[in-house]
Amino acid sequence: MPFQPVPTQVDFVAQEHEVLDFWKRTDAFRKLVALRADGPRWSFIDGPITANNPMGVHHGWGRTYKDLFHRYKAMRGFRTRYQNGFDCQGLWVEVEVEKELGFQSKRDIEDFGIDRFVRKCKERVLRFAAVQTEQSIRLGYWMDWNDPDFLRDLARRLVKNPKEVITVHGPHGPVTDTVEQIVGRLGLPELGGSYFTLSNENNYMIWTFLKRCWERGWLYKGTDVMPWCPRCATGISQHEIVTEGYQERTHPSVVLRFPLRGREKESLLVWTTTPWTLTSNVAAAVGPELTYVKVRQGDEVFYLSKGTLHQLKGPYEVLEEMKGTALEGWTYDGPFDELEAQRAAGSPQAHRVILWDEVGEAEGTGIVHIAPGCGAEDFQLSKEYGLPAIAPLDEEGYFIDGFGPLTGTHVSESAERVFESLREKGLLYRLEDYTHRYPVCWRCGTDLVFRLVDEWFISMGPVYDKPREELTEEEKARSLRYQIMDVVDQIRWIPEFGYAREMDWLRNMHDWMISKKRFWGLALPIWECTQCGHFEVIGDEHELKERAVAGWETFEGHTPHRPWVDAVRIRCPKCGAEVKRIPDVGNPWLDAGIVSFSTLQYRTNPDYWRQWYPADFITESFPGQFRNWFYSLLAMATVLDNSPPFKTCFGYATLLAEDGREMHKSWGNAIEFNEAADRMGVDVMRWLYCRQKPERDLLFGYGKADEVRRQFLLPLWNAYVFFVTYANIDHWTPATSNEQPATSNQQR
Ligand SMILES: [Zn+2]
Ligand SMILES: [Zn+2]
């Protein structure tokens, strides 16, 4: 019989395993790579997956596209690099390791030892890189994968003895080094396999990038009021907070009196949902064009805006109406003027009514309490009006000295005490629960506070009030954002609206905050002199060695991470003092954004880099990436080479559960990747992903999977069974031919 008979009943999942075994047994992937070794290049740069947990079915969508395009290009005769990427550094990994170790705060980490903690972070990354590698192979995704057992073995050895010298087999022969350095060299040409953003090369390449920024005067330390997570004890950047950073929360809201000076029994009525900030009140803002009313209630007189009279409880009598401008300059007694921190800042003398266009009546009383040390807009206003700023909280959200009975209290437990104090002083008017969208930490879900802090930024340059075409070369040279826009113009965006989204972000984004006061991540290469304030950026490991005046022996042999790199001191070129590195680590989007340089050997093999840069194609789920990965790729390539890092960007939407909601374990609608692979099979998954219109959200679940099996896989199988059965009955054999079709794509 010319055709092997096939069963009418088939176990698709079992069949997938047979295929996977066949690929492994025959080393099919390596054979493909060898077959295409001389083909024209098709360059793909992978957006790294965070190696911090098992991958989800939403990752399966993107990874299916990546596999599909690679296979298509290989069939067309192209050679590609097949390099998967793992994102390794940053707070997301720290938070999981803290959970593993049962830690509550940064102090726990310091007690444990930063070196041990950093090793635990590396270990976790290697462990989950192994898991995700296995899952990707199960998906049928062909890449130049590391052996998962090798990664797990490295993880174990690293924790046991990072100094152990081992020999591993790379594509060009054996490599001997310490376990710590082998981990630091993962993904580099001598070891092959996936790239890891923790690699030495990735980190030093970012140093080079930051040095260029510094040389152009774009790197600076800024004092600003930032959203801050008191649990993670770190600032949260605008990039991290824009879309996913809000949750619905119920907080106590308070209306209170600000007694006016020189007007007996008369008060402003002020509203806030963050009572802790009242300790740091400096001013009260009114809308200049809003209408305000003077009302009598009992023997008291209050001022509030006309549109918010519903805030009053009980009967009242309107005595007078006036514009906000009429209130400007009135002085009042603040709610916490007795505090030492208030007096030390000169705040009681500064208390007055100021004008602010942004004051509205949608909530509150039309009179906004201003605490410049506790709010971003408040801080801007304080600069305009020359007001002092009071910063009440330490890194972990505890009231610092100078706040009387509140000192030592955590911000999350301070509301009751504030209300009590207001009650005693007769300032409390009304208390009420208030539900609103409130910013929370995207990693741990803690309510964010706003803190006055020093952070490091890359300046995006001014936004000019005229069309881009009319900008002069000098204006563009001063503004990185316009230079990036010129690069964005050269890229093909699929779907097309990607172009507008990226441009929109570039027009509106603030300066890029790149620092975090944490432990596991890129060691920002900034050495700041505490004597004279001058700071230097070190461009790579060679410059560091050259400039080191102390601590090099401690650092040598280690990867460029904390705490080892912190030991190295340089000489301040301005005043001669010995200078330490700032303790901050970098924003992880620096890690992912540099890969079109670091993984293509920009520093070590420029010819290779020129052959493979820019990428012909990248693909990621677009929500979020316009301000994250796409943005950081673009910004870094603009600074380093003033060129587009990719030619085509293919974006796809979000994967949701079948009920149209996000998948959440607690909602019972989440499906784990392994479970889906076992129950529905990856062919079904892949077809589900591929038949989807990429710009629409994809509904994923077992109902949809059944649909695919019934409407696509089974009919396909039945057609095959039908063909085999009747071909055998008729003794039909296909004509064989060894001739290549003349128009084969490979020969074009
Ligand atoms: Zn947090
Ligand atoms: Zn100095």
Short mmCIF file of N, CA and C in Angstrom, two decimals, residues 249-256 270-276 278 310-311 313 363-365 415-416 418-419 422-423 428-436:
data_model
loop_
_atom_site.label_atom_id
_atom_site.label_comp_id
_atom_site.label_asym_id
_atom_site.label_seq_id
_atom_site.Cartn_x
_atom_site.Cartn_y
_atom_site.Cartn_z
N ARG A 249 -10.31 52.38 44.38
CA ARG A 249 -10.03 52.31 45.80
C ARG A 249 -11.02 53.17 46.57
N THR A 250 -11.33 52.76 47.79
CA THR A 250 -12.16 53.59 48.65
C THR A 250 -11.29 54.15 49.77
N HIS A 251 -11.27 55.47 49.86
CA HIS A 251 -10.47 56.13 50.89
C HIS A 251 -11.39 57.07 51.67
N PRO A 252 -11.02 57.37 52.93
CA PRO A 252 -11.79 58.38 53.65
C PRO A 252 -11.49 59.75 53.04
N SER A 253 -12.54 60.51 52.74
CA SER A 253 -12.32 61.87 52.27
C SER A 253 -12.77 62.80 53.39
N VAL A 254 -12.12 63.95 53.45
CA VAL A 254 -12.42 64.85 54.56
C VAL A 254 -12.63 66.26 54.03
N VAL A 255 -13.66 66.94 54.57
CA VAL A 255 -13.82 68.37 54.35
C VAL A 255 -13.43 69.04 55.67
N LEU A 256 -12.53 70.02 55.61
CA LEU A 256 -12.10 70.65 56.85
C LEU A 256 -12.00 72.16 56.70
N VAL A 270 -12.05 73.07 52.74
CA VAL A 270 -11.08 72.40 51.88
C VAL A 270 -11.33 70.90 51.94
N TRP A 271 -11.12 70.23 50.81
CA TRP A 271 -11.43 68.79 50.73
C TRP A 271 -10.18 68.03 50.31
N THR A 272 -9.98 66.85 50.89
CA THR A 272 -8.88 66.00 50.41
C THR A 272 -9.19 64.53 50.66
N THR A 273 -8.58 63.66 49.83
CA THR A 273 -8.70 62.21 50.05
C THR A 273 -7.39 61.64 50.56
N THR A 274 -6.40 62.50 50.76
CA THR A 274 -5.11 62.03 51.29
C THR A 274 -4.80 62.82 52.55
N PRO A 275 -5.46 62.44 53.67
CA PRO A 275 -5.33 63.23 54.90
C PRO A 275 -3.89 63.40 55.37
N TRP A 276 -3.02 62.41 55.07
CA TRP A 276 -1.63 62.53 55.55
C TRP A 276 -0.94 63.76 54.99
N LEU A 278 -2.13 66.67 54.73
CA LEU A 278 -2.50 67.90 55.43
C LEU A 278 -1.39 68.36 56.38
N HIS A 310 -23.32 71.31 47.57
CA HIS A 310 -23.83 70.04 48.10
C HIS A 310 -22.92 69.45 49.17
N GLN A 311 -21.70 69.96 49.27
CA GLN A 311 -20.79 69.47 50.31
C GLN A 311 -21.22 69.92 51.71
N LYS A 313 -23.42 70.26 54.97
CA LYS A 313 -24.46 69.46 55.63
C LYS A 313 -25.34 70.42 56.43
N GLU A 363 -15.10 67.46 41.88
CA GLU A 363 -15.05 66.86 43.21
C GLU A 363 -14.53 67.92 44.17
N GLY A 364 -14.75 67.70 45.47
CA GLY A 364 -14.21 68.63 46.45
C GLY A 364 -15.05 69.88 46.62
N THR A 365 -14.38 70.97 47.03
CA THR A 365 -15.08 72.21 47.38
C THR A 365 -14.67 73.38 46.50
N ALA A 415 -4.39 57.98 58.80
CA ALA A 415 -5.62 58.76 58.56
C ALA A 415 -6.38 59.02 59.86
N GLU A 416 -6.58 57.98 60.67
CA GLU A 416 -7.36 58.13 61.91
C GLU A 416 -6.74 59.17 62.83
N VAL A 418 -4.83 61.65 62.00
CA VAL A 418 -5.00 62.99 61.44
C VAL A 418 -6.41 63.49 61.76
N PHE A 419 -7.41 62.63 61.59
CA PHE A 419 -8.79 63.05 61.86
C PHE A 419 -8.97 63.41 63.33
N LEU A 422 -7.63 66.76 63.94
CA LEU A 422 -8.51 67.79 63.37
C LEU A 422 -9.74 67.99 64.24
N ARG A 423 -10.25 66.87 64.76
CA ARG A 423 -11.43 66.92 65.62
C ARG A 423 -11.12 67.74 66.87
N LEU A 428 -12.43 69.73 61.81
CA LEU A 428 -13.08 68.71 60.99
C LEU A 428 -14.51 69.14 60.69
N TYR A 429 -14.89 69.13 59.41
CA TYR A 429 -16.26 69.51 59.05
C TYR A 429 -17.07 68.28 58.67
N ARG A 430 -16.48 67.40 57.89
CA ARG A 430 -17.26 66.27 57.39
C ARG A 430 -16.32 65.15 56.93
N LEU A 431 -16.68 63.91 57.26
CA LEU A 431 -15.91 62.73 56.85
C LEU A 431 -16.80 61.83 56.01
N GLU A 432 -16.22 61.22 54.98
CA GLU A 432 -17.04 60.40 54.10
C GLU A 432 -16.14 59.44 53.34
N ASP A 433 -16.63 58.23 53.07
CA ASP A 433 -15.85 57.33 52.21
C ASP A 433 -15.97 57.78 50.77
N TYR A 434 -14.88 57.65 50.04
CA TYR A 434 -14.87 58.15 48.68
C TYR A 434 -14.19 57.12 47.80
N THR A 435 -14.88 56.70 46.73
CA THR A 435 -14.32 55.69 45.84
C THR A 435 -13.83 56.37 44.56
N HIS A 436 -12.59 56.10 44.22
CA HIS A 436 -12.01 56.74 43.03
C HIS A 436 -10.94 55.86 42.43
#
